């Protein structure tokens, strides 16, 4: 089913072409409920040279869920990934399209969008972080090949973090750990080390394999629009980019 979904993802989601000047918008955001796993091709033109028109080679598609405890920065992160590829994001938390989501500031229903990065289609799914909507998370992680675990570097892993990690590990995913909000004054390098250790212990206690325990760690401020492979309170110049996260997804998912 996961292989069939690779093409189904691309058929109805927001799609971008990555070029020298950025990415060009092609379609609209998709609700997760609109997926049709029976479809094994995309109506969009193929990226790969020599591919049949309208068909995308599954080898150039990555399906990745963004998982976290509520209010740890998933949806803001999705905004920044879209902007990284040149998308015109009209407002903050643009994937929160339901009125109740905008009013309450939480994600209720999963949404997905597709961006092109270095000739690969990244189908990213924003999942709910509130425990009341855990069923949505379980449904998503069972249909993707990778995950980005977002953890507030100040708060560390919380109750819903344990739930989403357990589901990701259960389905054999190898999550990337993104320590978010490291730009806050209270977050130090020592604190990030403590949170990383807490997450490692959480993985171990949930029965993670050796491969899953060897997870990549990145530091980020989704609000400011950057991610880094090394601890920093804020990069300068060309360092203000989400490229390190996108490149890590390419390598590990």
Coordinates of C-alpha atoms in Angstrom, one line a residue:
X1 CA 0.0 0.0 0.0
X2 CA 2.8 2.4 0.8
X3 CA 4.2 2.1 -2.8
X4 CA 0.8 2.8 -4.2
X5 CA 0.4 5.8 -2.0
X6 CA 3.6 7.4 -3.3
X7 CA 1.8 8.3 -6.5
X8 CA -1.6 8.9 -4.9
X9 CA 0.0 11.5 -2.6
X10 CA 1.3 13.5 -5.6
X11 CA -2.0 13.4 -7.5
X12 CA -4.1 15.8 -5.3
X13 CA -1.6 17.6 -3.1
X14 CA 0.0 21.0 -3.4
X15 CA 2.9 20.5 -5.9
X16 CA 6.0 22.6 -6.6
X17 CA 8.7 22.5 -9.2
X18 CA 12.1 23.3 -7.8
X19 CA 14.3 25.4 -10.1
X20 CA 17.1 28.0 -10.0
X21 CA 14.7 30.7 -8.8
X22 CA 12.8 28.5 -6.3
X23 CA 9.6 26.5 -6.7
X24 CA 6.6 27.2 -8.8
X25 CA 3.1 26.6 -7.3
X26 CA 1.0 24.1 -9.3
X27 CA -2.0 23.0 -7.2
X28 CA -3.7 23.1 -3.8
X29 CA -3.4 21.7 -0.3
X30 CA -5.0 18.3 0.2
X31 CA -7.0 16.9 3.1
X32 CA -5.6 13.6 4.3
X33 CA -9.0 12.1 3.9
X34 CA -8.9 12.6 0.1
X35 CA -6.1 10.1 -0.5
X36 CA -7.0 7.2 -2.8
X37 CA -4.5 4.4 -2.3
X38 CA -6.0 2.5 -5.3
X39 CA -4.4 5.0 -7.7
X40 CA -0.9 4.2 -8.8
X41 CA -0.1 7.1 -11.0
X42 CA -0.1 10.9 -10.9
X43 CA -2.1 13.2 -13.2
X44 CA 0.8 15.7 -13.0
X45 CA 3.6 15.6 -15.4
X46 CA 6.5 13.4 -14.5
X47 CA 9.7 15.0 -13.2
X48 CA 12.0 12.2 -14.4
X49 CA 13.5 12.5 -17.9
X50 CA 12.2 9.7 -20.1
X51 CA 9.3 8.9 -17.8
X52 CA 5.8 8.4 -19.2
X53 CA 3.8 11.6 -19.1
X54 CA 1.6 11.8 -16.0
X55 CA 3.6 9.1 -14.2
X56 CA 6.1 9.8 -11.4
X57 CA 8.7 7.3 -10.6
X58 CA 8.1 6.1 -7.0
X59 CA 11.8 6.1 -6.3
X60 CA 11.8 9.9 -6.4
X61 CA 9.0 10.3 -3.9
X62 CA 9.3 10.4 -0.1
X63 CA 6.2 10.3 2.2
X64 CA 7.0 11.9 5.5
X65 CA 4.8 12.6 8.6
X66 CA 5.5 15.5 11.0
X67 CA 4.7 14.3 14.5
X68 CA 4.8 16.0 17.9
X69 CA 3.1 16.9 21.1
X70 CA 0.6 19.7 20.8
X71 CA 2.1 23.2 20.3
X72 CA 5.6 22.1 19.7
X73 CA 5.7 23.8 16.3
X74 CA 4.6 21.3 13.6
X75 CA 2.4 23.5 11.6
X76 CA 4.7 26.5 11.8
X77 CA 7.4 24.2 10.6
X78 CA 5.3 23.2 7.6
X79 CA 4.8 27.0 6.7
X80 CA 8.6 27.4 6.7
X81 CA 9.2 24.4 4.5
X82 CA 6.7 25.7 2.0
X83 CA 8.4 29.1 2.0
X84 CA 11.8 27.5 1.6
X85 CA 10.6 26.3 -1.7
X86 CA 9.2 29.7 -2.8
X87 CA 5.6 29.2 -1.9
X88 CA 3.4 32.2 -1.3
X89 CA 2.1 31.4 2.2
X90 CA -0.8 33.8 2.8
X91 CA -0.9 33.6 6.6
X92 CA 0.7 31.8 9.6
X93 CA -0.3 28.2 10.2
X94 CA -1.7 28.0 6.7
X95 CA -2.4 24.3 6.9
X96 CA -4.8 24.8 9.7
X97 CA -7.7 25.3 7.3
X98 CA -10.6 24.3 9.6
X99 CA -12.2 27.2 11.5
X100 CA -11.9 25.4 14.8
X101 CA -8.2 24.8 14.2
X102 CA -7.6 28.6 13.6
X103 CA -9.7 29.5 16.7
X104 CA -8.1 27.0 19.1
X105 CA -4.6 27.1 17.6
X106 CA -4.3 23.3 17.3
X107 CA -4.3 20.8 14.4
X108 CA -7.4 18.6 14.4
X109 CA -7.3 16.9 11.0
X110 CA -4.2 15.8 9.1
X111 CA -3.2 17.8 6.0
X112 CA -0.6 17.0 3.4
X113 CA 1.3 19.1 0.9
X114 CA 4.0 18.2 -1.7
X115 CA 7.2 20.1 -2.4
X116 CA 10.1 19.4 -4.7
X117 CA 13.6 19.4 -3.2
X118 CA 16.7 18.5 -5.3
X119 CA 14.6 16.6 -7.8
X120 CA 12.7 14.6 -5.2
X121 CA 9.0 14.9 -4.3
X122 CA 8.6 15.3 -0.6
X123 CA 5.0 14.6 0.5
X124 CA 4.7 16.1 4.0
X125 CA 1.8 15.3 6.3
X126 CA 1.0 17.7 9.2
X127 CA -0.5 15.6 12.0
X128 CA -2.6 16.5 15.1
X129 CA -0.6 16.9 18.4
X130 CA -3.5 16.7 20.8
X131 CA -4.3 13.4 22.4
X132 CA -8.0 13.6 21.5
X133 CA -7.0 13.1 17.8
X134 CA -4.4 10.4 18.2
X135 CA -6.3 8.1 15.7
X136 CA -5.3 10.5 13.0
X137 CA -1.7 10.1 13.8
X138 CA -1.9 6.3 13.9
X139 CA -3.5 6.3 10.5
X140 CA -0.9 8.6 9.0
X141 CA 2.3 6.8 10.3
X142 CA 0.9 3.5 9.0
X143 CA 1.0 5.0 5.4
X144 CA 4.3 6.8 5.2
X145 CA 8.0 5.8 5.1
X146 CA 9.5 8.5 7.3
X147 CA 8.8 10.9 10.2
X148 CA 10.1 14.1 11.6
X149 CA 9.7 14.2 15.4
X150 CA 9.4 17.8 16.6
X151 CA 10.2 18.4 20.3
X152 CA 10.1 21.8 22.1
X153 CA 13.7 22.1 23.3
X154 CA 12.5 23.9 26.4
X155 CA 9.7 21.5 27.4
X156 CA 11.2 18.2 26.2
X157 CA 9.2 15.1 25.3
X158 CA 5.7 15.1 26.8
X159 CA 2.7 12.8 27.0
X160 CA 1.7 12.9 23.3
X161 CA 5.3 12.7 22.3
X162 CA 5.4 9.2 23.8
X163 CA 2.2 8.3 21.9
X164 CA 3.4 9.4 18.5
X165 CA 6.8 7.9 18.9
X166 CA 5.3 4.6 19.9
X167 CA 3.2 4.5 16.8
X168 CA 6.1 5.6 14.5
X169 CA 8.4 2.9 16.0
X170 CA 5.7 0.3 15.8
X171 CA 5.4 0.8 12.0
X172 CA 9.1 0.6 11.6
X173 CA 9.8 4.3 10.9
X174 CA 13.1 5.9 11.7
X175 CA 12.2 9.4 13.0
X176 CA 14.4 12.4 12.6
X177 CA 14.6 14.4 15.9
X178 CA 14.1 18.2 15.4
X179 CA 14.7 20.2 18.6
X180 CA 12.5 23.3 18.0
X181 CA 12.4 26.7 19.6
X182 CA 16.1 26.7 20.5
X183 CA 16.2 30.4 19.9
X184 CA 14.4 31.0 23.3
X185 CA 16.7 32.5 26.0
X186 CA 16.1 29.6 28.4
X187 CA 17.3 27.0 25.9
X188 CA 21.0 26.2 26.3
X189 CA 23.2 23.6 24.6
X190 CA 23.2 21.7 27.9
X191 CA 19.4 21.7 27.9
X192 CA 19.3 20.4 24.3
X193 CA 21.6 17.6 25.4
X194 CA 19.3 16.7 28.2
X195 CA 16.3 16.6 25.9
X196 CA 18.2 14.5 23.4
X197 CA 19.0 12.0 26.1
X198 CA 15.3 12.0 27.3
X199 CA 14.2 11.2 23.7
X200 CA 16.8 8.5 23.4
X201 CA 15.6 6.9 26.6
X202 CA 12.0 7.2 25.4
X203 CA 12.9 5.4 22.2
X204 CA 14.8 2.7 24.1
X205 CA 11.9 2.1 26.6
X206 CA 9.5 1.8 23.6
X207 CA 11.6 -1.0 22.1
X208 CA 13.3 0.8 19.3
X209 CA 15.8 -1.1 17.2
X210 CA 19.5 -0.1 17.0
X211 CA 18.9 1.6 13.7
X212 CA 16.0 3.6 15.1
X213 CA 18.1 4.6 18.2
X214 CA 20.7 6.0 15.8
X215 CA 18.4 9.0 14.9
X216 CA 19.7 12.2 13.4
X217 CA 19.3 15.4 15.6
X218 CA 18.8 18.9 14.3
X219 CA 18.2 22.2 16.0
X220 CA 15.7 24.7 14.8
X221 CA 13.6 27.7 15.2
X222 CA 10.6 27.1 12.9
X223 CA 9.3 30.6 13.9
X224 CA 12.5 32.2 12.5
X225 CA 12.7 29.8 9.6
X226 CA 16.0 28.0 10.1
X227 CA 17.4 24.6 11.0
X228 CA 20.9 23.5 11.8
X229 CA 22.9 20.3 12.2
X230 CA 24.8 21.9 15.1
X231 CA 23.6 23.8 18.1
X232 CA 23.2 27.6 17.6
X233 CA 21.0 30.3 19.0
X234 CA 20.5 31.7 15.5
X235 CA 22.5 31.4 12.3
X236 CA 23.4 34.5 10.2
X237 CA 23.1 35.2 6.5
X238 CA 22.8 32.1 4.3
X239 CA 22.4 30.0 7.5
X240 CA 18.8 31.2 7.9
X241 CA 17.3 28.3 5.9
X242 CA 15.4 25.0 6.3
X243 CA 17.8 23.3 3.9
X244 CA 19.6 21.2 6.5
X245 CA 16.3 19.6 7.5
X246 CA 15.2 18.9 3.9
X247 CA 18.6 17.4 3.1
X248 CA 18.4 15.2 6.2
X249 CA 15.0 13.9 5.1
X250 CA 16.5 13.1 1.7
X251 CA 19.3 11.1 3.2
X252 CA 17.5 9.2 6.0
X253 CA 13.9 8.7 4.8

